[in-house]
mmCIF file of C-alpha atoms and ligand atoms in Angstrom:
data_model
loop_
_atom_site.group_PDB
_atom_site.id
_atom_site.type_symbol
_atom_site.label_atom_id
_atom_site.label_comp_id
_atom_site.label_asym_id
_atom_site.label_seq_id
_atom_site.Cartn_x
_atom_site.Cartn_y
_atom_site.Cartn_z
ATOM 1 C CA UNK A 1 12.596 13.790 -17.181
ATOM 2 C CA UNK A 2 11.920 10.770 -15.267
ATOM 3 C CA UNK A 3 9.808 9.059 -12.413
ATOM 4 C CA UNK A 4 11.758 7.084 -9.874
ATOM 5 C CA UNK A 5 9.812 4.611 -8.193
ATOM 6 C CA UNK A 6 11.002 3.433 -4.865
ATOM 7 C CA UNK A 7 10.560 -0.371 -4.034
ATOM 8 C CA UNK A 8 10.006 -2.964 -6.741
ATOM 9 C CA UNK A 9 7.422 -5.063 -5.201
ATOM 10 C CA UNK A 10 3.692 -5.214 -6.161
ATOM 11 C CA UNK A 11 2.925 -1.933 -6.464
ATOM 12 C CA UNK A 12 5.530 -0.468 -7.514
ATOM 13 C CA UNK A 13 6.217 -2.740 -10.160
ATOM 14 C CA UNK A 14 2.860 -1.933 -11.533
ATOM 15 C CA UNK A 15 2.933 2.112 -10.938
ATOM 16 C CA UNK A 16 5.945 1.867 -13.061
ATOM 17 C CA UNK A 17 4.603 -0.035 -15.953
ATOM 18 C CA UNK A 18 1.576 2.832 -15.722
ATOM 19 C CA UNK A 19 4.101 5.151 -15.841
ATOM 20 C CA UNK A 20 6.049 3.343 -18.943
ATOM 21 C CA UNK A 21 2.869 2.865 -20.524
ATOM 22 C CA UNK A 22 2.072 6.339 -20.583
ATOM 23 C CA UNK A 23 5.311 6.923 -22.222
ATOM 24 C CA UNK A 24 7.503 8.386 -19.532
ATOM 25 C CA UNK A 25 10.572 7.172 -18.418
ATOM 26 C CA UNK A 26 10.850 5.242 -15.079
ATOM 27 C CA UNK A 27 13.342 4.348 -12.771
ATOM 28 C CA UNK A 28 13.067 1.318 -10.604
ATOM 29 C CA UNK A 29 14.757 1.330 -6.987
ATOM 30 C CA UNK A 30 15.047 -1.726 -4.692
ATOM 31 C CA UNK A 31 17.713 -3.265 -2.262
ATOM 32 C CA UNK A 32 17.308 -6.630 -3.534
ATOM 33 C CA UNK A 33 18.145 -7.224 -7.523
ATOM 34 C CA UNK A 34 15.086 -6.926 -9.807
ATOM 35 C CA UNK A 35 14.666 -9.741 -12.481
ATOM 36 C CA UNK A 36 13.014 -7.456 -15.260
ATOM 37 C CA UNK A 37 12.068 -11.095 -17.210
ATOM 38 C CA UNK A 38 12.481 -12.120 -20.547
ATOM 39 C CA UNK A 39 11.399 -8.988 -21.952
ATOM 40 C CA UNK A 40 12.653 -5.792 -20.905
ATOM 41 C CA UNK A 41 9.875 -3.437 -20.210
ATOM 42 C CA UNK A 42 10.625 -0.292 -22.161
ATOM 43 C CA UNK A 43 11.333 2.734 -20.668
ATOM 44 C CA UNK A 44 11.655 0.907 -17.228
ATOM 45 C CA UNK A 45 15.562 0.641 -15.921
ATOM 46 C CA UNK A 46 15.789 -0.816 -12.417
ATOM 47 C CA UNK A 47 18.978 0.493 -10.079
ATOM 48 C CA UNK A 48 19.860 -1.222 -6.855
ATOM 49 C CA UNK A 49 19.154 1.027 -4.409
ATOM 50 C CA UNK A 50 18.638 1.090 -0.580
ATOM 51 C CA UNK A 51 16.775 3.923 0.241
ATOM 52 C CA UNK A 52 18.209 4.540 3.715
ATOM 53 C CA UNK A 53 21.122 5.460 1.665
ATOM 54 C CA UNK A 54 20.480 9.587 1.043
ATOM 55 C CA UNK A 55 23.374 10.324 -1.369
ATOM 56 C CA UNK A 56 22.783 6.899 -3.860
ATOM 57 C CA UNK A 57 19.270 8.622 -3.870
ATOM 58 C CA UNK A 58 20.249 11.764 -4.936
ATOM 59 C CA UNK A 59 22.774 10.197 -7.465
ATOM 60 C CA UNK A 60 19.665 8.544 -8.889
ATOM 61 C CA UNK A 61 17.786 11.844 -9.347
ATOM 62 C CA UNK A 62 20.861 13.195 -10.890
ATOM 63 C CA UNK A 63 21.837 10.969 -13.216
ATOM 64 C CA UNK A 64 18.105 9.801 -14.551
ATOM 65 C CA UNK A 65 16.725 13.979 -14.000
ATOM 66 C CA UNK A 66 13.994 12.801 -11.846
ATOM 67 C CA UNK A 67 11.644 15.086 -11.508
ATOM 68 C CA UNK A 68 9.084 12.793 -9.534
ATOM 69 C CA UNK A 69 8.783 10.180 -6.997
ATOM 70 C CA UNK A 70 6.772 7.599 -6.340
ATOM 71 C CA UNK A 71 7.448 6.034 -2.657
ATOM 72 C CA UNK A 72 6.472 2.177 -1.928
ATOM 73 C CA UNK A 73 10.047 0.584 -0.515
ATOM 74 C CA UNK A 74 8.961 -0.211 3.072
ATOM 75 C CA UNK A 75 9.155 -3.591 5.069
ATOM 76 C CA UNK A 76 5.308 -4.855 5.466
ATOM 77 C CA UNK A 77 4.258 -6.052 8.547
ATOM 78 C CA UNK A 78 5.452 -9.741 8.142
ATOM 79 C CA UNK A 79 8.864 -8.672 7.604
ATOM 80 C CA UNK A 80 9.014 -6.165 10.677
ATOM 81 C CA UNK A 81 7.588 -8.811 13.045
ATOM 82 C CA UNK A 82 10.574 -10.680 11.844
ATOM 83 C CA UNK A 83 13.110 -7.362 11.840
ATOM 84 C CA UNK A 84 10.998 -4.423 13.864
ATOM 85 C CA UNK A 85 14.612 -1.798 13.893
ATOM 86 C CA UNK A 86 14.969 -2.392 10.507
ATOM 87 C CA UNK A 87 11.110 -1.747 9.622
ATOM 88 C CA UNK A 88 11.221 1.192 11.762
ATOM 89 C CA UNK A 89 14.665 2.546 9.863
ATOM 90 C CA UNK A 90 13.507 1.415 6.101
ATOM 91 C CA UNK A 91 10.019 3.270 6.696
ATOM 92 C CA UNK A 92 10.785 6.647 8.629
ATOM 93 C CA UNK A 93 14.159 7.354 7.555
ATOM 94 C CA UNK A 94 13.595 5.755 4.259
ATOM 95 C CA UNK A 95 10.859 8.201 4.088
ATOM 96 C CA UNK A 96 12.640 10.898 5.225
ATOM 97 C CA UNK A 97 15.843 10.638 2.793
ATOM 98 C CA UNK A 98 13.143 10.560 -0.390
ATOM 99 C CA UNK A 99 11.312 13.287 1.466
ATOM 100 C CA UNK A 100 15.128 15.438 1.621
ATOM 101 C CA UNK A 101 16.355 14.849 -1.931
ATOM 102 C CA UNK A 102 12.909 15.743 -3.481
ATOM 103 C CA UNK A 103 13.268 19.347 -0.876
ATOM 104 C CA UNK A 104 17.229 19.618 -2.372
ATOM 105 C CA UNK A 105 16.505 18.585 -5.809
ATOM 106 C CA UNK A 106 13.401 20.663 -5.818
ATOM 107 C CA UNK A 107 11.341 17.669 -7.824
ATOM 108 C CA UNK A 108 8.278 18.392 -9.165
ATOM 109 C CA UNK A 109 5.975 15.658 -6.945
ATOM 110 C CA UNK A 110 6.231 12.663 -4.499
ATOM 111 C CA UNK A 111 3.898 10.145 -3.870
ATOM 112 C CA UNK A 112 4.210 8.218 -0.703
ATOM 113 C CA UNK A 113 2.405 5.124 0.028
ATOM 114 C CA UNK A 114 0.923 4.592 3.740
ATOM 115 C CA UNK A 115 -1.544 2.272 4.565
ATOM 116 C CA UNK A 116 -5.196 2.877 6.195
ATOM 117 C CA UNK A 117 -3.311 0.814 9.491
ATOM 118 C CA UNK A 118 -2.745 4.195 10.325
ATOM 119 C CA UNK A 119 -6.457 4.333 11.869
ATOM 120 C CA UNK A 120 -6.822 0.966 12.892
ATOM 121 C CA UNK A 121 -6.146 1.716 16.642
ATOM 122 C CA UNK A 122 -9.413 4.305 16.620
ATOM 123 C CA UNK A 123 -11.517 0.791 15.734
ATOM 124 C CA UNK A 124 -13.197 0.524 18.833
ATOM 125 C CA UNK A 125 -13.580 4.530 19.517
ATOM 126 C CA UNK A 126 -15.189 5.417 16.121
ATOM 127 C CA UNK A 127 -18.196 5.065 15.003
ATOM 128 C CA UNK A 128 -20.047 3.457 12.009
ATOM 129 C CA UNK A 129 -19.627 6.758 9.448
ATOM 130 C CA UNK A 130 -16.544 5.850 7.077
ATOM 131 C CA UNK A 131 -13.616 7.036 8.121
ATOM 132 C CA UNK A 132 -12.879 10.132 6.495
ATOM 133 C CA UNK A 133 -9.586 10.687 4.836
ATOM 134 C CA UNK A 134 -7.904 13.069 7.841
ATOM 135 C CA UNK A 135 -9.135 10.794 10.398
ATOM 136 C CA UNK A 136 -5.060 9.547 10.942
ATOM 137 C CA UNK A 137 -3.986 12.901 11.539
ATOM 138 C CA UNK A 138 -6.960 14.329 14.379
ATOM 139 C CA UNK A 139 -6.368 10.941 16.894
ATOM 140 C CA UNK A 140 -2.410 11.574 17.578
ATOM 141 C CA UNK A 141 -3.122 10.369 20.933
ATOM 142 C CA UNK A 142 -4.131 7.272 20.115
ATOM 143 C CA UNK A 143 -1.298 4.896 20.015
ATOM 144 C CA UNK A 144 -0.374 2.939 17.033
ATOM 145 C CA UNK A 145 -1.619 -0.964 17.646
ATOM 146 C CA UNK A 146 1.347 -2.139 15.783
ATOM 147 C CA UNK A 147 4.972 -1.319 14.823
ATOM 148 C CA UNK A 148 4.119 -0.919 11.098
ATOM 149 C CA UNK A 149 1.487 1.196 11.655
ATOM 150 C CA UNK A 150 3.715 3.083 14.288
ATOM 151 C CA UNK A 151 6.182 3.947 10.731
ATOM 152 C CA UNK A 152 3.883 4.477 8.699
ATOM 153 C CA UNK A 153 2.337 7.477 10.768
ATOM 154 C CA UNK A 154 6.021 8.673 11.139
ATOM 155 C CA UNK A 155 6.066 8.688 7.221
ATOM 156 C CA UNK A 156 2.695 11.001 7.014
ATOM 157 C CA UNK A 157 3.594 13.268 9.142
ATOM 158 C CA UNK A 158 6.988 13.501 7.919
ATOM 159 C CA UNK A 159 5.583 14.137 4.595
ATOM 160 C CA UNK A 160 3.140 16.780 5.909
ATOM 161 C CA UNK A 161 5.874 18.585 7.643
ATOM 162 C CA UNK A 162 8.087 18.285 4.600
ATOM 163 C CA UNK A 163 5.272 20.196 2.801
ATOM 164 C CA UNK A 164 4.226 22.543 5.217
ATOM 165 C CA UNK A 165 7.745 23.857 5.915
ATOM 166 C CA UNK A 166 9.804 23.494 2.967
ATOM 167 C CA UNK A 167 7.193 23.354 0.326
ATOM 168 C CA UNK A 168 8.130 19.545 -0.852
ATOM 169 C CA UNK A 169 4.534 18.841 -2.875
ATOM 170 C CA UNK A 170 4.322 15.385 -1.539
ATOM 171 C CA UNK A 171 0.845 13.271 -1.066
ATOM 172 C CA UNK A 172 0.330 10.415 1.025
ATOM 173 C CA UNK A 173 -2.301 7.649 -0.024
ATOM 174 C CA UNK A 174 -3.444 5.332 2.597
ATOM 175 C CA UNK A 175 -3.713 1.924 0.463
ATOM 176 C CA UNK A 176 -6.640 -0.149 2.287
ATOM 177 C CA UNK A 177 -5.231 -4.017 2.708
ATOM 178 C CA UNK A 178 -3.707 -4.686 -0.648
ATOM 179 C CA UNK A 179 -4.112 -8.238 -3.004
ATOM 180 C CA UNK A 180 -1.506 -8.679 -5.487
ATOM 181 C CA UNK A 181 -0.892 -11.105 -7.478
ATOM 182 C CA UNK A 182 1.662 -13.859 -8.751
ATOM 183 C CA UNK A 183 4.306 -16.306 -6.653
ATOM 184 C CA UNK A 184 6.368 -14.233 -4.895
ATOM 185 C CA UNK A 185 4.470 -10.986 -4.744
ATOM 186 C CA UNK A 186 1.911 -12.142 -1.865
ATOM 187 C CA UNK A 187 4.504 -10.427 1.131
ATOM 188 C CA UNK A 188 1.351 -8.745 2.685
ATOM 189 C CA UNK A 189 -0.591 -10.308 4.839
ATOM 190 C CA UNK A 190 -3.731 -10.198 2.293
ATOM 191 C CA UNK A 191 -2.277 -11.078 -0.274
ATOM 192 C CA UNK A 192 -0.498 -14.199 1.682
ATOM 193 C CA UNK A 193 -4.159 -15.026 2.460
ATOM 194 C CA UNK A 194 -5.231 -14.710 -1.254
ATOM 195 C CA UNK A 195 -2.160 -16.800 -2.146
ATOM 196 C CA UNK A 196 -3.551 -19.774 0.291
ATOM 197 C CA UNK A 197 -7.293 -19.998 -0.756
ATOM 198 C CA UNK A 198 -6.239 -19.824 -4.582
ATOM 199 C CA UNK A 199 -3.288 -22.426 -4.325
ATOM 200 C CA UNK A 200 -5.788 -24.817 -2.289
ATOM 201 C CA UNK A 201 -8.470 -24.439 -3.968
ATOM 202 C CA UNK A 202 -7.145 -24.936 -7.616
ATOM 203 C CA UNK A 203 -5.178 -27.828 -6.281
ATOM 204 C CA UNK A 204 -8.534 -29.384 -4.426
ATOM 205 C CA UNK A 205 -6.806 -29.523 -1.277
ATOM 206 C CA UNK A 206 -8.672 -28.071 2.143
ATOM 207 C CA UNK A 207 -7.300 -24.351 2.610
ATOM 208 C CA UNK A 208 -5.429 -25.070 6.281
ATOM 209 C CA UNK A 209 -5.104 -21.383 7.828
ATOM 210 C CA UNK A 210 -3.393 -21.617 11.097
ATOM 211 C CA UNK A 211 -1.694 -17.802 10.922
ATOM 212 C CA UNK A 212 -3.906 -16.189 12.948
ATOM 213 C CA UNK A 213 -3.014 -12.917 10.815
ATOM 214 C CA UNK A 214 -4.875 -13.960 8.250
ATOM 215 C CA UNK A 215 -8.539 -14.469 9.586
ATOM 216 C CA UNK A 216 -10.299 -11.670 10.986
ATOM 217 C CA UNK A 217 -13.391 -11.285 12.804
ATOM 218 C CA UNK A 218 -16.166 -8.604 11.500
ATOM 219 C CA UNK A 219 -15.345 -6.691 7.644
ATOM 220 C CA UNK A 220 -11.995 -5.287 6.150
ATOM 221 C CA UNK A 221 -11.726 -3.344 3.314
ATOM 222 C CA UNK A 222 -9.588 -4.644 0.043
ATOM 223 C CA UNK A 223 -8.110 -2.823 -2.450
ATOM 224 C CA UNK A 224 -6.524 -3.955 -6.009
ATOM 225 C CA UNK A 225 -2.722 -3.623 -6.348
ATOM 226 C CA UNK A 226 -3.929 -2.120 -10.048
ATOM 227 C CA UNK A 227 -6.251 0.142 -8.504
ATOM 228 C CA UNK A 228 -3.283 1.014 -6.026
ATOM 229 C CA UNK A 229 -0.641 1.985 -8.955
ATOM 230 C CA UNK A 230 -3.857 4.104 -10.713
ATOM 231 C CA UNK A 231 -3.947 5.904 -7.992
ATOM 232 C CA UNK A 232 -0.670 6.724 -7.824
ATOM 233 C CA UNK A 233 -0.006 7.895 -11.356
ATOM 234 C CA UNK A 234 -3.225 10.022 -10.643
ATOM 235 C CA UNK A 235 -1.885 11.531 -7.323
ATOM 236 C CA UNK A 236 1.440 12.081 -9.012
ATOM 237 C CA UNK A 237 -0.972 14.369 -11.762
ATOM 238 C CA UNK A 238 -3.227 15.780 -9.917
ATOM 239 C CA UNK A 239 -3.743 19.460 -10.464
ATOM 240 C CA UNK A 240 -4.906 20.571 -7.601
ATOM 241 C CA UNK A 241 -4.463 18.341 -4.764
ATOM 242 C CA UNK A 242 -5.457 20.704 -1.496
ATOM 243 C CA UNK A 243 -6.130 17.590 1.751
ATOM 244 C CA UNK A 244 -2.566 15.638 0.478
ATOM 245 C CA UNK A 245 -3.865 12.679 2.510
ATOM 246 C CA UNK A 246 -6.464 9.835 0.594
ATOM 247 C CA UNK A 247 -7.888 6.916 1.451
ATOM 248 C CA UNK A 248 -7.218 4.012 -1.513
ATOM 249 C CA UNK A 249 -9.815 1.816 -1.259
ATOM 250 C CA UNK A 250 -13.218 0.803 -2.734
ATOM 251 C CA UNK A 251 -15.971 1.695 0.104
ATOM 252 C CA UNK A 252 -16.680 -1.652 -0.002
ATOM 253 C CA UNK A 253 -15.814 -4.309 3.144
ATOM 254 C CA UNK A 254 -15.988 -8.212 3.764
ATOM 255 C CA UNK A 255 -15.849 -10.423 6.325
ATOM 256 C CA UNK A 256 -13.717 -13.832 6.494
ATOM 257 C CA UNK A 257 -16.331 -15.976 5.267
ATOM 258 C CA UNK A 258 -17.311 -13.265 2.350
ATOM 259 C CA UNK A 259 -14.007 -13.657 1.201
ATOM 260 C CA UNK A 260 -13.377 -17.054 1.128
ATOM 261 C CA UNK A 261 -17.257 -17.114 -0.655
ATOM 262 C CA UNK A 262 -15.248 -15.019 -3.455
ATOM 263 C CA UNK A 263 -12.618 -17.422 -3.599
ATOM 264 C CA UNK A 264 -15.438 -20.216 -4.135
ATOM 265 C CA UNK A 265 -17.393 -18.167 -7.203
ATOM 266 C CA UNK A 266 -13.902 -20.235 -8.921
ATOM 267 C CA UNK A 267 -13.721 -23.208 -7.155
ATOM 268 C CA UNK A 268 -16.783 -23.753 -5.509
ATOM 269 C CA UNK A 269 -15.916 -27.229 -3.238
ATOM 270 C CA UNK A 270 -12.858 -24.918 -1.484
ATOM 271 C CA UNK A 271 -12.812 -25.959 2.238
ATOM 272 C CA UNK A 272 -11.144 -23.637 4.592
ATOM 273 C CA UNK A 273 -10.095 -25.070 8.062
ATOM 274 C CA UNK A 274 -9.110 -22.280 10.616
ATOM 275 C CA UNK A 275 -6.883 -24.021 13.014
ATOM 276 C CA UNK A 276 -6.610 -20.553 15.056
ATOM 277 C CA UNK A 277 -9.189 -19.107 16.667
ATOM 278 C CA UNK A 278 -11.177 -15.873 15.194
ATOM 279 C CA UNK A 279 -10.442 -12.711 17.519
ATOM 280 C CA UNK A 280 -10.119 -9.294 17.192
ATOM 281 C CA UNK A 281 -10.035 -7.552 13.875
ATOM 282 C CA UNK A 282 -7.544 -7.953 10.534
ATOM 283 C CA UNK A 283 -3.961 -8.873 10.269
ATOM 284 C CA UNK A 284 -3.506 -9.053 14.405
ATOM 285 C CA UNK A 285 -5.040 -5.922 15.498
ATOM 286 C CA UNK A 286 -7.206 -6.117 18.072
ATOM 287 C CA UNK A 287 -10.838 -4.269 16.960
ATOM 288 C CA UNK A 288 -12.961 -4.775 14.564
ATOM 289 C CA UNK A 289 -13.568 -1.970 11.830
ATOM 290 C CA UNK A 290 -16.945 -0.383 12.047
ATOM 291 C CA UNK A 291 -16.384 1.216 8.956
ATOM 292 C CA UNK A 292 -14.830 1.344 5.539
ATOM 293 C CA UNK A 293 -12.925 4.063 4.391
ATOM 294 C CA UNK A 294 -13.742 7.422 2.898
ATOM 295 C CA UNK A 295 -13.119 7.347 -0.431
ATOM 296 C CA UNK A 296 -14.874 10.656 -1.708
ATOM 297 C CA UNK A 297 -11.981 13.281 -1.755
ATOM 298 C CA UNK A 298 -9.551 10.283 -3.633
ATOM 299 C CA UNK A 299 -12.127 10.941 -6.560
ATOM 300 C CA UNK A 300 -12.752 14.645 -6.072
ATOM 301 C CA UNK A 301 -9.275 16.234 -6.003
ATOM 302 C CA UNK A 302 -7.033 12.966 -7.406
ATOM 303 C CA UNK A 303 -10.095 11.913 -9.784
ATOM 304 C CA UNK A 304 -9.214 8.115 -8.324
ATOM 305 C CA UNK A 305 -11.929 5.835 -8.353
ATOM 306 C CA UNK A 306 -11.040 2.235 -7.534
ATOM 307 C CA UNK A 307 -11.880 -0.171 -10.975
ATOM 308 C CA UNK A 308 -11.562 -3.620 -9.310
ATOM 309 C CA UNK A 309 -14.295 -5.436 -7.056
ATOM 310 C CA UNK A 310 -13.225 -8.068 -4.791
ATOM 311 C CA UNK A 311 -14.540 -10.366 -7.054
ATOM 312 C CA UNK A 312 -13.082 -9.132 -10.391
ATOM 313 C CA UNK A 313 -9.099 -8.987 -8.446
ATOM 314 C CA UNK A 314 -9.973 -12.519 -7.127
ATOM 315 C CA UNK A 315 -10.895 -13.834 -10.593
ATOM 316 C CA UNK A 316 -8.209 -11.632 -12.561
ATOM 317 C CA UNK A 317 -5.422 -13.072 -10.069
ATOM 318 C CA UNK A 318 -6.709 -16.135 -9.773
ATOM 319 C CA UNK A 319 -4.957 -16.914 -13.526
HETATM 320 N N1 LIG B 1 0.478 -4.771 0.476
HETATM 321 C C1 LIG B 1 -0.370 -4.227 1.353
HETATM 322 O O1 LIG B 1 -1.286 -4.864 1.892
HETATM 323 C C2 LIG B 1 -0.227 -2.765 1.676
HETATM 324 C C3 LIG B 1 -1.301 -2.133 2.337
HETATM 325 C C4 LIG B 1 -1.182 -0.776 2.634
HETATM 326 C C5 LIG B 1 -0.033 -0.101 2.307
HETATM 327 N N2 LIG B 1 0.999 -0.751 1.696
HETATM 328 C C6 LIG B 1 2.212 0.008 1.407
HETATM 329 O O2 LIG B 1 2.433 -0.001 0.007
HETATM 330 C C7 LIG B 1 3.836 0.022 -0.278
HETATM 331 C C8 LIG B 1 4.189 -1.074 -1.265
HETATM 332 O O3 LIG B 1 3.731 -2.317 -0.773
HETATM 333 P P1 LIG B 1 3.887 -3.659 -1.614
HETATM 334 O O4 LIG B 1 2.677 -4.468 -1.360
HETATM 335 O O5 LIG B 1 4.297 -3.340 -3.011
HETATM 336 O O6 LIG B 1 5.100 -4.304 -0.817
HETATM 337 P P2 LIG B 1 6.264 -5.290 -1.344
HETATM 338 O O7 LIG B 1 6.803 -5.988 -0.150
HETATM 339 O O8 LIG B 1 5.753 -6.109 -2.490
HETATM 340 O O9 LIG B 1 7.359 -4.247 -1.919
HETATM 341 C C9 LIG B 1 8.184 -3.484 -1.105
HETATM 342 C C10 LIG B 1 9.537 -3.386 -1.796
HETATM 343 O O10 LIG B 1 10.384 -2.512 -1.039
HETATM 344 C C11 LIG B 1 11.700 -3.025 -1.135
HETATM 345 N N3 LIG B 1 12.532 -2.508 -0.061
HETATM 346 C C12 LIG B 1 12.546 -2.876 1.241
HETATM 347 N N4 LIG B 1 13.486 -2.203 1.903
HETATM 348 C C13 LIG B 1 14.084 -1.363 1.008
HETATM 349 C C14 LIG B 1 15.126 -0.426 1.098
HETATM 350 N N5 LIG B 1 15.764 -0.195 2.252
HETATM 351 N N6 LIG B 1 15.483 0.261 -0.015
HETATM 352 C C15 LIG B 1 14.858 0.024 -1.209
HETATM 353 N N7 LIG B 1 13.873 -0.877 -1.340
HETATM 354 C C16 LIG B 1 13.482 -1.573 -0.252
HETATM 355 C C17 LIG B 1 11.509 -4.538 -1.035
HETATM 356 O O11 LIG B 1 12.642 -5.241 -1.516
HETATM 357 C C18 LIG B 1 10.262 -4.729 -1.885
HETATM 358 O O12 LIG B 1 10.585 -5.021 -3.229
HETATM 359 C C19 LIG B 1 4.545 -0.075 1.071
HETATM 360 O O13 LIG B 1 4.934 1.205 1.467
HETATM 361 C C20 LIG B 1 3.465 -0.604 1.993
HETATM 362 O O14 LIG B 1 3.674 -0.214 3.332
HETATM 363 C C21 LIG B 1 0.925 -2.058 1.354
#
């Protein structure tokens, strides 16, 4: 038996060397060729795959006996400012062809990976208690602030109707704004900022931001890609999983200047220059969070508990 994990970017790349590491086999699917390295990770094969293609999919769970998957191949938000029909496409059909060969091949689990964006639009309706981890799925009415977010609410509730009518055991974990790490990984907007502040400040440059994206007025919430692939090995596990939505994230926010003051506990003579003007709330949209996230039934029924602080992923990446 195997776990295929869709998407070979930050997270998934990590979830499957979890996976690997605790010694099951993985399959690796992305549209774009994968360049395992020098060292082929053991266990891990990688398969060029584009997930809006149904029957590849299913030829993968054949031919590997998948009997789990692990969802992260999406376009970000960048890329679907740059392509919005195919980020619509790669996100709800995407979804929706993992979401049919898991109800066909009967697999045992799927994981899908959503992003707390999903609430963003509620910013300036909810108030300051966190925002609890079916808070998506009660504000239908309230229209998605972005096209990204718009998919990625297609995908839950895709997933939810997958379960509730054909009995596909899928779970959907909201990742809070994600830092990864390493040239080339940094496609979301967080991690693009990370990227910036860490290449500046090791080179002694001034830190020039002028992608308004990447300030934000008020506090955001930031989660570790590590902490992201944890909690997907533990959703895949977990015994007894009864809400099927979570919040990833570490109940902890920051403002703009908080985070560039983490970036600083390194190089402490960083200078940041915004040449765009701080509005509105993180990566475009236009509130500001009064809360973090929920994070109590992630530990409860997944037994997730985010290990990284902003400080410790800033540090860790930082080398
Ligand atoms: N990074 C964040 O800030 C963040 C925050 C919340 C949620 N998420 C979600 O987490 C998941 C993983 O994000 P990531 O940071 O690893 O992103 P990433 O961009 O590093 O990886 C996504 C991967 O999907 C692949 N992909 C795109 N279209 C595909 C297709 N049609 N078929 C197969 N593969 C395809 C890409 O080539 C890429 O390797 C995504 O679903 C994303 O929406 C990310």
């Amino acid at each position: 038996m195997a776990v295929l994990v869709t998407g070979a970017g930050a997270i998934g790349m990590e979830t499957a060397k979890r996976l690997a590491e605790s010694g099951r086999d993985v399959v690796v699917a992305d549209v774009r060729p994968v360049d395992p390295g020098e060292k082929k990770p053991e266990r891990i094969s990688f398969a060029l795959c584009d997930v809006l293609d149904r029957e590849a999919l299913d030829r993968l769970v054949v031919a590997h006996e998948v009997d789990g998957i692990v969802h992260t191949a999406a376009l970000l938000s960048t890329a679907i400012r740059v392509d919005p029909p195919r980020g619509v496409l790669v996100n709800t059909v995407g979804t929706a062809n993992v979401l049919e060969v898991a109800r066909l091949r009967r697999l045992r689990r799927v994981v899908v990976a959503s992003s707390t964006t999903v609430g963003y639009t509620a910013f300036d309706t909810h108030d300051a208690r966190p925002f609890e981890e079916d808070f998506a799925l009660r504000i239908v009415s309230q229209r998605p602030a972005s096209i990204y977010a718009a998919t990625k609410i297609a995908a839950e509730h895709l997933s939810l109707v997958y379960h509730d009518l054909y009995g596909v055991d899928v779970l959907v974990l909201r990742y809070g704004a994600v830092l990864s790490a390493g040239a080339g990984l940094a496609t979301s907007v967080p991690g693009r900022l990370l990227a910036t502040l860490l290449a500046a400040g090791k080179a002694g440059r001034e830190a020039v931001i002028d992608d308004p994206f990447l300030i934000w007025d008020g506090k955001e919430e930031f989660v570790d890609m590590r902490d992201c692939a944890t909690a997907n090995v533990a959703a895949l596990d977990a015994p007894r999983p009864a809400l099927r939505v979570y919040n990833v994230a570490t109940g902890d926010w920051h403002s703009f200047d908080q985070f560039c003051d983490a970036v600083r506990a390194l190089y402490p003579d960083l200078h940041v220059r915004l040449n765009v003007p701080l509005k509105g709330g993180f990566a475009g949209f236009p509130h500001l969070r009064p809360a973090p996230s929920e994070i109590r039934l992630a530990a409860d029924e997944l037994g997730f508990r985010a290990k990284y602080s902003l400080h410790d992923t800033i540090r860790d990446f930082a080398q």
